[in-house]
Structures are given as structure tokens and as C-alpha cells.
Amino acid sequence: MGYGFIWDIDGVVMDSPHEAAWRETASKPPWSVSLSTDFYLRHVASRPRYEGAHNILLLQGVYDKLGAKTEEERKRLLERFATEKNNMIRDLIRRGKFKIFRDAVTLLLRAKRVEIPQACASASKNATDMLRMVDRERILRELGTDYGVLSPGQTLYDVFNVDACGLDLGGKTGILRHAADQLRAKFPEAEFFVVFEDSPSGLAAAKSLGFYAVGVHRIGSVEALRDAGADIIVDRLDELNPESLLREIEAKNRESKTN
């Protein structure tokens, strides 16, 4: 059986400014609400921009506070809020206000070295831009090696065989399904997929598709990742060896078939 890796980007591979952009936008008038990290992970992370924006405005009572009684009034507020957040994050990204998670990039490069097909599959439409901003020289500076998989001028984006970021496919489940389909099309031997996610909603989407789900604990509750169905939960991805991880998954699959 062949395997493919599918990676969430925001919160797993990069410490992107998404949460900061949502939080700062929401705190400004006329929205004037405070977002906790737990709220962000449960209702905004790994969701399309308008879905995340709607969850904030609805669950934080902003629609009601601003007197939006009709569907049309809500749509106008939603569009304004989502646009303000997008303008803010684009500015932060242009200014390089994000960092890479060294442990995730290490595992990405190790998997590339042993030729495991990989897809980036973030709900964020800005994920691709951030990946393209991390060039080989920065990786060499921050990690000390690129494991021999990047050529001069290449970026972290070139590690991936499939780009499924920012697609409007009905949420994270659709994005993960599309990533798997594209990997299968390019690599017919890829029959089973391992998804790396930091949000409960992303993990639940992976499990709904029958994928193996690695919960990456960056912030928030370990219990929330476990409740979402994570097969394993890790604090550091560089503690995983891609080949031994796949052997462990194969062993579990064989065990489940015999029971």
C-alpha cells in the first residue's frame, strides 16, 4: 500500500498571522469583541474565511449588537468584516510577520527525501504565498540543512506535489478530499493518507474521510484534539520518522483487519 501526506499549513507548518489578524480585526470598532484561542481553534481555524467570519459575528453576538436583522444586512456586515481581516493579513504577510515551525519543516523535508507524495491543503487562500516566501536559503539558515531535496532558488512550496490551498470546496472536508484525489491521480500507488492538523475541525474532517489523523498540539486543548478523533497527538513533529510512522500505521491497519 502506498501512502501520501496531507498537510494543513496555518498552525502546523507555519505560525501564520491568521489568528492575530482575526483577533485584531475583531477587537476594532464596530465589531469590538475579544476572541480567545479556544474560540479561534473551535470556530475559525481550518475554515474558509467567510465561514470563520460568520462564526465570529454570530457566536459573539455582533450581528445582534449591530442591529443586523435581515439576511441582506448580515451579508453586508459579513463582507465588510471578512474584507477587513483579509486586508490585514495580506499586509502582515507582505511584511513577513510569520515564522516557520522548524519541527514541521524537518518532517516535510525528511518525507520528501524518501519520496512520500505530499499535498498542502489549507483553507487559507494565503497559505501558498507564505510557502513561496520561505526560500532554500532561509531553510538552510534556520534548519542547517534541506536534506538535499531543494535546489537553489526553490522554496518550501516546491516540497509539495499537490497544492489544494484556499479552494472553495465546502470546507476542510472538501479540501482534504480534493488533495487526496489529486495525489492519487499523480501517484496511483497512493491509497492511504496521513493528515497533519492542529485544529479539531480539521482532524474531524480527516477522520470523516477515513484518513489517519496526526493531531499537532501547538496551542489549545489536547482533549479537543483527542475528542476530534486524532489517531496520535504530538507536540513536536520532528520526533516522528516518516518511515517508522508508516510502519506503525501499517501494523495498526493489519491489526484492525484481523479483529
PDB file of C-alpha atoms in Angstrom:
ATOM      1  CA  MET A   1       0.000   0.000   0.000  1.00  0.00           C
ATOM      2  CA  GLY A   2       1.296   3.447  -0.910  1.00  0.00           C
ATOM      3  CA  TYR A   3       0.901   6.490   1.307  1.00  0.00           C
ATOM      4  CA  GLY A   4       0.578  10.225   0.927  1.00  0.00           C
ATOM      5  CA  PHE A   5       0.965  13.035   3.436  1.00  0.00           C
ATOM      6  CA  ILE A   6      -1.566  15.888   3.502  1.00  0.00           C
ATOM      7  CA  TRP A   7      -0.564  18.991   5.436  1.00  0.00           C
ATOM      8  CA  ASP A   8      -2.552  21.787   6.943  1.00  0.00           C
ATOM      9  CA  ILE A   9      -0.345  24.892   6.758  1.00  0.00           C
ATOM     10  CA  ASP A  10      -1.668  27.520   9.146  1.00  0.00           C
ATOM     11  CA  GLY A  11      -0.694  26.431  12.651  1.00  0.00           C
ATOM     12  CA  VAL A  12       1.092  23.262  11.552  1.00  0.00           C
ATOM     13  CA  VAL A  13       3.845  24.264   9.113  1.00  0.00           C
ATOM     14  CA  MET A  14       3.777  27.998   9.736  1.00  0.00           C
ATOM     15  CA  ASP A  15       2.908  30.219  12.632  1.00  0.00           C
ATOM     16  CA  SER A  16       0.924  32.428  10.327  1.00  0.00           C
ATOM     17  CA  PRO A  17      -0.661  35.717  11.337  1.00  0.00           C
ATOM     18  CA  HIS A  18      -4.186  34.383  10.792  1.00  0.00           C
ATOM     19  CA  GLU A  19      -5.169  34.274  14.441  1.00  0.00           C
ATOM     20  CA  ALA A  20      -3.546  37.660  15.056  1.00  0.00           C
ATOM     21  CA  ALA A  21      -5.379  39.152  12.064  1.00  0.00           C
ATOM     22  CA  TRP A  22      -8.753  37.770  13.171  1.00  0.00           C
ATOM     23  CA  ARG A  23      -8.161  38.844  16.761  1.00  0.00           C
ATOM     24  CA  GLU A  24      -7.032  42.372  15.882  1.00  0.00           C
ATOM     25  CA  THR A  25      -9.789  42.920  13.331  1.00  0.00           C
ATOM     26  CA  ALA A  26     -12.460  41.680  15.745  1.00  0.00           C
ATOM     27  CA  SER A  27     -11.218  43.978  18.503  1.00  0.00           C
ATOM     28  CA  LYS A  28     -11.663  47.123  16.409  1.00  0.00           C
ATOM     29  CA  PRO A  29     -14.909  49.122  16.202  1.00  0.00           C
ATOM     30  CA  PRO A  30     -17.612  48.449  15.257  1.00  0.00           C
ATOM     31  CA  TRP A  31     -17.032  44.733  15.984  1.00  0.00           C
ATOM     32  CA  SER A  32     -15.377  45.254  19.396  1.00  0.00           C
ATOM     33  CA  VAL A  33     -15.190  41.632  20.562  1.00  0.00           C
ATOM     34  CA  SER A  34     -12.377  39.636  22.147  1.00  0.00           C
ATOM     35  CA  LEU A  35     -11.511  36.219  20.718  1.00  0.00           C
ATOM     36  CA  SER A  36      -9.976  33.505  22.884  1.00  0.00           C
ATOM     37  CA  THR A  37      -7.579  30.961  21.425  1.00  0.00           C
ATOM     38  CA  ASP A  38     -10.075  28.204  22.227  1.00  0.00           C
ATOM     39  CA  PHE A  39     -12.814  30.023  20.290  1.00  0.00           C
ATOM     40  CA  TYR A  40     -10.441  30.537  17.350  1.00  0.00           C
ATOM     41  CA  LEU A  41      -9.470  26.841  17.220  1.00  0.00           C
ATOM     42  CA  ARG A  42     -13.042  25.594  17.529  1.00  0.00           C
ATOM     43  CA  HIS A  43     -14.875  28.009  15.259  1.00  0.00           C
ATOM     44  CA  VAL A  44     -12.405  29.761  12.933  1.00  0.00           C
ATOM     45  CA  ALA A  45      -9.213  27.737  12.340  1.00  0.00           C
ATOM     46  CA  SER A  46      -9.169  25.497   9.231  1.00  0.00           C
ATOM     47  CA  ARG A  47     -12.405  27.034   7.979  1.00  0.00           C
ATOM     48  CA  PRO A  48     -12.935  29.177   4.853  1.00  0.00           C
ATOM     49  CA  ARG A  49     -12.693  32.899   5.518  1.00  0.00           C
ATOM     50  CA  TYR A  50     -16.406  33.684   5.265  1.00  0.00           C
ATOM     51  CA  GLU A  51     -17.379  30.719   7.424  1.00  0.00           C
ATOM     52  CA  GLY A  52     -14.909  31.793  10.117  1.00  0.00           C
ATOM     53  CA  ALA A  53     -16.064  35.403   9.873  1.00  0.00           C
ATOM     54  CA  HIS A  54     -19.711  34.363  10.122  1.00  0.00           C
ATOM     55  CA  ASN A  55     -18.999  32.231  13.192  1.00  0.00           C
ATOM     56  CA  ILE A  56     -17.384  35.206  14.930  1.00  0.00           C
ATOM     57  CA  LEU A  57     -20.205  37.600  14.095  1.00  0.00           C
ATOM     58  CA  LEU A  58     -22.922  35.109  15.010  1.00  0.00           C
ATOM     59  CA  LEU A  59     -21.483  33.394  18.082  1.00  0.00           C
ATOM     60  CA  GLN A  60     -20.063  36.604  19.556  1.00  0.00           C
ATOM     61  CA  GLY A  61     -23.406  38.372  19.136  1.00  0.00           C
ATOM     62  CA  VAL A  62     -22.095  41.002  16.725  1.00  0.00           C
ATOM     63  CA  TYR A  63     -24.975  40.697  14.253  1.00  0.00           C
ATOM     64  CA  ASP A  64     -27.449  41.391  17.029  1.00  0.00           C
ATOM     65  CA  LYS A  65     -25.333  44.143  18.598  1.00  0.00           C
ATOM     66  CA  LEU A  66     -25.120  45.992  15.285  1.00  0.00           C
ATOM     67  CA  GLY A  67     -28.832  45.537  14.552  1.00  0.00           C
ATOM     68  CA  ALA A  68     -28.481  43.251  11.536  1.00  0.00           C
ATOM     69  CA  LYS A  69     -31.976  41.756  11.396  1.00  0.00           C
ATOM     70  CA  THR A  70     -32.278  40.739   7.741  1.00  0.00           C
ATOM     71  CA  GLU A  71     -30.182  38.326   5.708  1.00  0.00           C
ATOM     72  CA  GLU A  72     -29.082  41.201   3.468  1.00  0.00           C
ATOM     73  CA  GLU A  73     -27.883  43.261   6.453  1.00  0.00           C
ATOM     74  CA  ARG A  74     -25.930  40.277   7.765  1.00  0.00           C
ATOM     75  CA  LYS A  75     -24.313  39.714   4.369  1.00  0.00           C
ATOM     76  CA  ARG A  76     -23.146  43.335   4.227  1.00  0.00           C
ATOM     77  CA  LEU A  77     -21.579  43.102   7.688  1.00  0.00           C
ATOM     78  CA  LEU A  78     -20.006  39.740   6.852  1.00  0.00           C
ATOM     79  CA  GLU A  79     -18.447  41.076   3.662  1.00  0.00           C
ATOM     80  CA  ARG A  80     -17.057  44.132   5.427  1.00  0.00           C
ATOM     81  CA  PHE A  81     -15.628  42.115   8.330  1.00  0.00           C
ATOM     82  CA  ALA A  82     -14.065  39.418   6.129  1.00  0.00           C
ATOM     83  CA  THR A  83     -12.542  42.057   3.819  1.00  0.00           C
ATOM     84  CA  GLU A  84     -11.025  43.990   6.732  1.00  0.00           C
ATOM     85  CA  LYS A  85      -9.453  40.791   8.082  1.00  0.00           C
ATOM     86  CA  ASN A  86      -8.108  39.806   4.649  1.00  0.00           C
ATOM     87  CA  ASN A  87      -6.538  43.218   4.086  1.00  0.00           C
ATOM     88  CA  MET A  88      -4.864  42.986   7.480  1.00  0.00           C
ATOM     89  CA  ILE A  89      -3.406  39.508   6.942  1.00  0.00           C
ATOM     90  CA  ARG A  90      -2.132  40.372   3.475  1.00  0.00           C
ATOM     91  CA  ASP A  91      -0.277  43.319   4.944  1.00  0.00           C
ATOM     92  CA  LEU A  92       1.194  41.150   7.711  1.00  0.00           C
ATOM     93  CA  ILE A  93       2.322  38.507   5.204  1.00  0.00           C
ATOM     94  CA  ARG A  94       3.873  41.109   2.898  1.00  0.00           C
ATOM     95  CA  ARG A  95       5.871  42.348   5.873  1.00  0.00           C
ATOM     96  CA  GLY A  96       6.998  38.794   6.662  1.00  0.00           C
ATOM     97  CA  LYS A  97       5.188  38.686  10.002  1.00  0.00           C
ATOM     98  CA  PHE A  98       5.149  34.911  10.233  1.00  0.00           C
ATOM     99  CA  LYS A  99       7.585  32.178  11.175  1.00  0.00           C
ATOM    100  CA  ILE A 100       8.054  28.585  10.166  1.00  0.00           C
ATOM    101  CA  PHE A 101       7.737  25.710  12.596  1.00  0.00           C
ATOM    102  CA  ARG A 102      11.119  24.023  12.356  1.00  0.00           C
ATOM    103  CA  ASP A 103       9.792  20.669  13.535  1.00  0.00           C
ATOM    104  CA  ALA A 104       7.178  20.541  10.763  1.00  0.00           C
ATOM    105  CA  VAL A 105       9.590  21.629   8.036  1.00  0.00           C
ATOM    106  CA  THR A 106      12.067  18.989   9.207  1.00  0.00           C
ATOM    107  CA  LEU A 107       9.459  16.228   8.814  1.00  0.00           C
ATOM    108  CA  LEU A 108       8.326  17.660   5.475  1.00  0.00           C
ATOM    109  CA  LEU A 109      11.870  17.547   4.125  1.00  0.00           C
ATOM    110  CA  ARG A 110      12.529  14.075   5.508  1.00  0.00           C
ATOM    111  CA  ALA A 111       9.354  12.806   3.835  1.00  0.00           C
ATOM    112  CA  LYS A 112      10.368  14.462   0.564  1.00  0.00           C
ATOM    113  CA  ARG A 113      13.775  12.790   0.778  1.00  0.00           C
ATOM    114  CA  VAL A 114      12.172   9.326   0.944  1.00  0.00           C
ATOM    115  CA  GLU A 115       9.769  10.294  -1.866  1.00  0.00           C
ATOM    116  CA  ILE A 116       6.474  10.269   0.020  1.00  0.00           C
ATOM    117  CA  PRO A 117       3.928  12.215  -2.081  1.00  0.00           C
ATOM    118  CA  GLN A 118       2.747  15.324  -0.227  1.00  0.00           C
ATOM    119  CA  ALA A 119      -0.022  17.893  -0.564  1.00  0.00           C
ATOM    120  CA  CYS A 120      -0.546  21.252   1.105  1.00  0.00           C
ATOM    121  CA  ALA A 121      -4.218  21.584   1.995  1.00  0.00           C
ATOM    122  CA  SER A 122      -5.013  24.729   3.942  1.00  0.00           C
ATOM    123  CA  ALA A 123      -8.360  26.513   3.960  1.00  0.00           C
ATOM    124  CA  SER A 124      -6.369  29.764   3.783  1.00  0.00           C
ATOM    125  CA  LYS A 125      -6.052  31.451   0.410  1.00  0.00           C
ATOM    126  CA  ASN A 126      -2.799  32.996   1.650  1.00  0.00           C
ATOM    127  CA  ALA A 127      -1.020  29.734   2.509  1.00  0.00           C
ATOM    128  CA  THR A 128       0.567  29.349  -0.930  1.00  0.00           C
ATOM    129  CA  ASP A 129       2.000  32.875  -0.816  1.00  0.00           C
ATOM    130  CA  MET A 130       3.624  32.179   2.565  1.00  0.00           C
ATOM    131  CA  LEU A 131       5.140  28.888   1.371  1.00  0.00           C
ATOM    132  CA  ARG A 132       6.647  30.655  -1.637  1.00  0.00           C
ATOM    133  CA  MET A 133       8.245  33.263   0.627  1.00  0.00           C
ATOM    134  CA  VAL A 134      10.300  30.627   2.505  1.00  0.00           C
ATOM    135  CA  ASP A 135      13.255  30.021   0.184  1.00  0.00           C
ATOM    136  CA  ARG A 136      16.004  27.429   0.392  1.00  0.00           C
ATOM    137  CA  GLU A 137      18.429  29.941   1.874  1.00  0.00           C
ATOM    138  CA  ARG A 138      16.101  30.658   4.792  1.00  0.00           C
ATOM    139  CA  ILE A 139      15.605  26.934   5.384  1.00  0.00           C
ATOM    140  CA  LEU A 140      19.365  26.386   5.414  1.00  0.00           C
ATOM    141  CA  ARG A 141      19.772  29.268   7.873  1.00  0.00           C
ATOM    142  CA  GLU A 142      17.067  28.098  10.256  1.00  0.00           C
ATOM    143  CA  LEU A 143      17.452  24.316   9.998  1.00  0.00           C
ATOM    144  CA  GLY A 144      21.062  23.943   8.950  1.00  0.00           C
ATOM    145  CA  THR A 145      20.104  21.524   6.152  1.00  0.00           C
ATOM    146  CA  ASP A 146      17.499  20.962   3.469  1.00  0.00           C
ATOM    147  CA  TYR A 147      18.149  17.192   3.440  1.00  0.00           C
ATOM    148  CA  GLY A 148      19.266  17.524  -0.175  1.00  0.00           C
ATOM    149  CA  VAL A 149      15.760  17.963  -1.591  1.00  0.00           C
ATOM    150  CA  LEU A 150      15.789  21.621  -2.686  1.00  0.00           C
ATOM    151  CA  SER A 151      17.740  23.297  -5.460  1.00  0.00           C
ATOM    152  CA  PRO A 152      18.970  26.898  -5.344  1.00  0.00           C
ATOM    153  CA  GLY A 153      16.041  29.247  -5.910  1.00  0.00           C
ATOM    154  CA  GLN A 154      13.432  26.755  -4.760  1.00  0.00           C
ATOM    155  CA  THR A 155      11.096  27.392  -1.844  1.00  0.00           C
ATOM    156  CA  LEU A 156       9.107  25.398   0.679  1.00  0.00           C
ATOM    157  CA  TYR A 157       6.285  25.377  -1.864  1.00  0.00           C
ATOM    158  CA  ASP A 158       8.396  23.120  -4.098  1.00  0.00           C
ATOM    159  CA  VAL A 159       8.376  20.370  -1.465  1.00  0.00           C
ATOM    160  CA  PHE A 160       4.713  19.665  -2.250  1.00  0.00           C
ATOM    161  CA  ASN A 161       3.447  17.602  -5.161  1.00  0.00           C
ATOM    162  CA  VAL A 162      -0.103  18.969  -4.935  1.00  0.00           C
ATOM    163  CA  ASP A 163      -1.465  22.381  -3.931  1.00  0.00           C
ATOM    164  CA  ALA A 164      -5.003  22.244  -2.531  1.00  0.00           C
ATOM    165  CA  CYS A 165      -4.874  25.507  -0.561  1.00  0.00           C
ATOM    166  CA  GLY A 166      -7.640  28.084  -0.478  1.00  0.00           C
ATOM    167  CA  LEU A 167     -10.127  26.171  -2.615  1.00  0.00           C
ATOM    168  CA  ASP A 168     -13.859  26.806  -2.242  1.00  0.00           C
ATOM    169  CA  LEU A 169     -14.966  23.208  -1.828  1.00  0.00           C
ATOM    170  CA  GLY A 170     -17.419  23.430   1.034  1.00  0.00           C
ATOM    171  CA  GLY A 171     -14.890  23.479   3.846  1.00  0.00           C
ATOM    172  CA  LYS A 172     -11.968  21.381   5.028  1.00  0.00           C
ATOM    173  CA  THR A 173     -13.515  18.023   4.164  1.00  0.00           C
ATOM    174  CA  GLY A 174     -13.767  19.025   0.519  1.00  0.00           C
ATOM    175  CA  ILE A 175     -10.216  20.382   0.503  1.00  0.00           C
ATOM    176  CA  LEU A 176      -8.783  17.184   2.013  1.00  0.00           C
ATOM    177  CA  ARG A 177     -10.768  15.016  -0.383  1.00  0.00           C
ATOM    178  CA  HIS A 178      -9.511  17.054  -3.337  1.00  0.00           C
ATOM    179  CA  ALA A 179      -5.911  16.821  -2.104  1.00  0.00           C
ATOM    180  CA  ALA A 180      -6.189  13.033  -1.829  1.00  0.00           C
ATOM    181  CA  ASP A 181      -7.784  12.751  -5.284  1.00  0.00           C
ATOM    182  CA  GLN A 182      -5.009  14.837  -6.844  1.00  0.00           C
ATOM    183  CA  LEU A 183      -2.307  12.802  -5.114  1.00  0.00           C
ATOM    184  CA  ARG A 184      -3.917   9.581  -6.361  1.00  0.00           C
ATOM    185  CA  ALA A 185      -4.045  10.996  -9.887  1.00  0.00           C
ATOM    186  CA  LYS A 186      -0.315  11.754  -9.816  1.00  0.00           C
ATOM    187  CA  PHE A 187       0.702   8.753  -7.733  1.00  0.00           C
ATOM    188  CA  PRO A 188      -1.686   5.821  -8.368  1.00  0.00           C
ATOM    189  CA  GLU A 189       0.098   3.774  -5.733  1.00  0.00           C
ATOM    190  CA  ALA A 190      -1.034   6.239  -3.030  1.00  0.00           C
ATOM    191  CA  GLU A 191      -4.034   4.551  -1.432  1.00  0.00           C
ATOM    192  CA  PHE A 192      -3.874   5.754   2.173  1.00  0.00           C
ATOM    193  CA  PHE A 193      -3.377   9.251   3.531  1.00  0.00           C
ATOM    194  CA  VAL A 194      -1.913  10.760   6.674  1.00  0.00           C
ATOM    195  CA  VAL A 195      -3.210  14.222   7.577  1.00  0.00           C
ATOM    196  CA  PHE A 196      -1.331  16.661   9.838  1.00  0.00           C
ATOM    197  CA  GLU A 197      -3.738  19.071  11.548  1.00  0.00           C
ATOM    198  CA  ASP A 198      -3.774  21.343  14.586  1.00  0.00           C
ATOM    199  CA  SER A 199      -7.492  22.126  14.742  1.00  0.00           C
ATOM    200  CA  PRO A 200     -10.338  19.890  15.934  1.00  0.00           C
ATOM    201  CA  SER A 201     -12.403  20.676  12.832  1.00  0.00           C
ATOM    202  CA  GLY A 202      -9.550  19.685  10.529  1.00  0.00           C
ATOM    203  CA  LEU A 203      -8.985  16.431  12.400  1.00  0.00           C
ATOM    204  CA  ALA A 204     -12.694  15.612  12.323  1.00  0.00           C
ATOM    205  CA  ALA A 205     -12.711  16.240   8.559  1.00  0.00           C
ATOM    206  CA  ALA A 206      -9.738  13.905   8.089  1.00  0.00           C
ATOM    207  CA  LYS A 207     -11.377  11.133  10.109  1.00  0.00           C
ATOM    208  CA  SER A 208     -14.667  11.525   8.228  1.00  0.00           C
ATOM    209  CA  LEU A 209     -12.748  10.592   5.073  1.00  0.00           C
ATOM    210  CA  GLY A 210     -11.089   7.578   6.670  1.00  0.00           C
ATOM    211  CA  PHE A 211      -7.628   9.173   6.809  1.00  0.00           C
ATOM    212  CA  TYR A 212      -5.058   8.718   9.559  1.00  0.00           C
ATOM    213  CA  ALA A 213      -5.026  11.930  11.593  1.00  0.00           C
ATOM    214  CA  VAL A 214      -1.972  13.331  13.367  1.00  0.00           C
ATOM    215  CA  GLY A 215      -3.026  15.966  15.871  1.00  0.00           C
ATOM    216  CA  VAL A 216      -0.364  18.643  16.180  1.00  0.00           C
ATOM    217  CA  HIS A 217      -0.631  20.277  19.584  1.00  0.00           C
ATOM    218  CA  ARG A 218       0.537  23.872  19.235  1.00  0.00           C
ATOM    219  CA  ILE A 219      -1.972  25.752  21.366  1.00  0.00           C
ATOM    220  CA  GLY A 220      -5.310  24.978  22.943  1.00  0.00           C
ATOM    221  CA  SER A 221      -6.538  21.748  24.457  1.00  0.00           C
ATOM    222  CA  VAL A 222      -5.105  18.271  23.895  1.00  0.00           C
ATOM    223  CA  GLU A 223      -8.511  16.902  24.860  1.00  0.00           C
ATOM    224  CA  ALA A 224     -10.136  18.797  21.970  1.00  0.00           C
ATOM    225  CA  LEU A 225      -7.745  17.127  19.513  1.00  0.00           C
ATOM    226  CA  ARG A 226      -8.419  13.736  21.071  1.00  0.00           C
ATOM    227  CA  ASP A 227     -12.184  14.283  21.012  1.00  0.00           C
ATOM    228  CA  ALA A 228     -11.962  15.183  17.325  1.00  0.00           C
ATOM    229  CA  GLY A 229     -10.552  11.719  16.616  1.00  0.00           C
ATOM    230  CA  ALA A 230      -6.794  12.224  16.335  1.00  0.00           C
ATOM    231  CA  ASP A 231      -5.045   8.866  15.987  1.00  0.00           C
ATOM    232  CA  ILE A 232      -1.939  10.276  17.645  1.00  0.00           C
ATOM    233  CA  ILE A 233      -1.140  13.658  19.187  1.00  0.00           C
ATOM    234  CA  VAL A 234       2.353  15.145  19.104  1.00  0.00           C
ATOM    235  CA  ASP A 235       3.971  18.295  20.404  1.00  0.00           C
ATOM    236  CA  ARG A 236       6.932  18.090  18.033  1.00  0.00           C
ATOM    237  CA  LEU A 237       6.735  16.696  14.523  1.00  0.00           C
ATOM    238  CA  ASP A 238      10.488  16.265  14.185  1.00  0.00           C
ATOM    239  CA  GLU A 239      10.250  13.452  16.714  1.00  0.00           C
ATOM    240  CA  LEU A 240       8.435  11.445  14.037  1.00  0.00           C
ATOM    241  CA  ASN A 241      10.342   9.458  11.433  1.00  0.00           C
ATOM    242  CA  PRO A 242       8.245   9.184   8.249  1.00  0.00           C
ATOM    243  CA  GLU A 243       9.175   5.582   7.560  1.00  0.00           C
ATOM    244  CA  SER A 244       8.628   4.356  11.116  1.00  0.00           C
ATOM    245  CA  LEU A 245       5.317   6.268  11.247  1.00  0.00           C
ATOM    246  CA  LEU A 246       4.120   4.456   8.137  1.00  0.00           C
ATOM    247  CA  ARG A 247       5.241   1.094   9.525  1.00  0.00           C
ATOM    248  CA  GLU A 248       3.262   1.802  12.687  1.00  0.00           C
ATOM    249  CA  ILE A 249       0.174   2.711  10.652  1.00  0.00           C
ATOM    250  CA  GLU A 250       0.510  -0.447   8.557  1.00  0.00           C
ATOM    251  CA  ALA A 251       0.751  -2.551  11.705  1.00  0.00           C
ATOM    252  CA  LYS A 252      -2.394  -0.948  13.100  1.00  0.00           C
ATOM    253  CA  ASN A 253      -4.225  -1.490   9.821  1.00  0.00           C
ATOM    254  CA  ARG A 254      -3.294  -5.175   9.796  1.00  0.00           C
ATOM    255  CA  GLU A 255      -4.398  -5.497  13.414  1.00  0.00           C
ATOM    256  CA  SER A 256      -7.768  -3.858  12.734  1.00  0.00           C
ATOM    257  CA  LYS A 257      -8.397  -6.192   9.793  1.00  0.00           C
ATOM    258  CA  THR A 258      -7.789  -9.278  11.912  1.00  0.00           C
ATOM    259  CA  ASN A 259     -10.076  -8.138  14.759  1.00  0.00           C
TER     260      ASN A 259
END
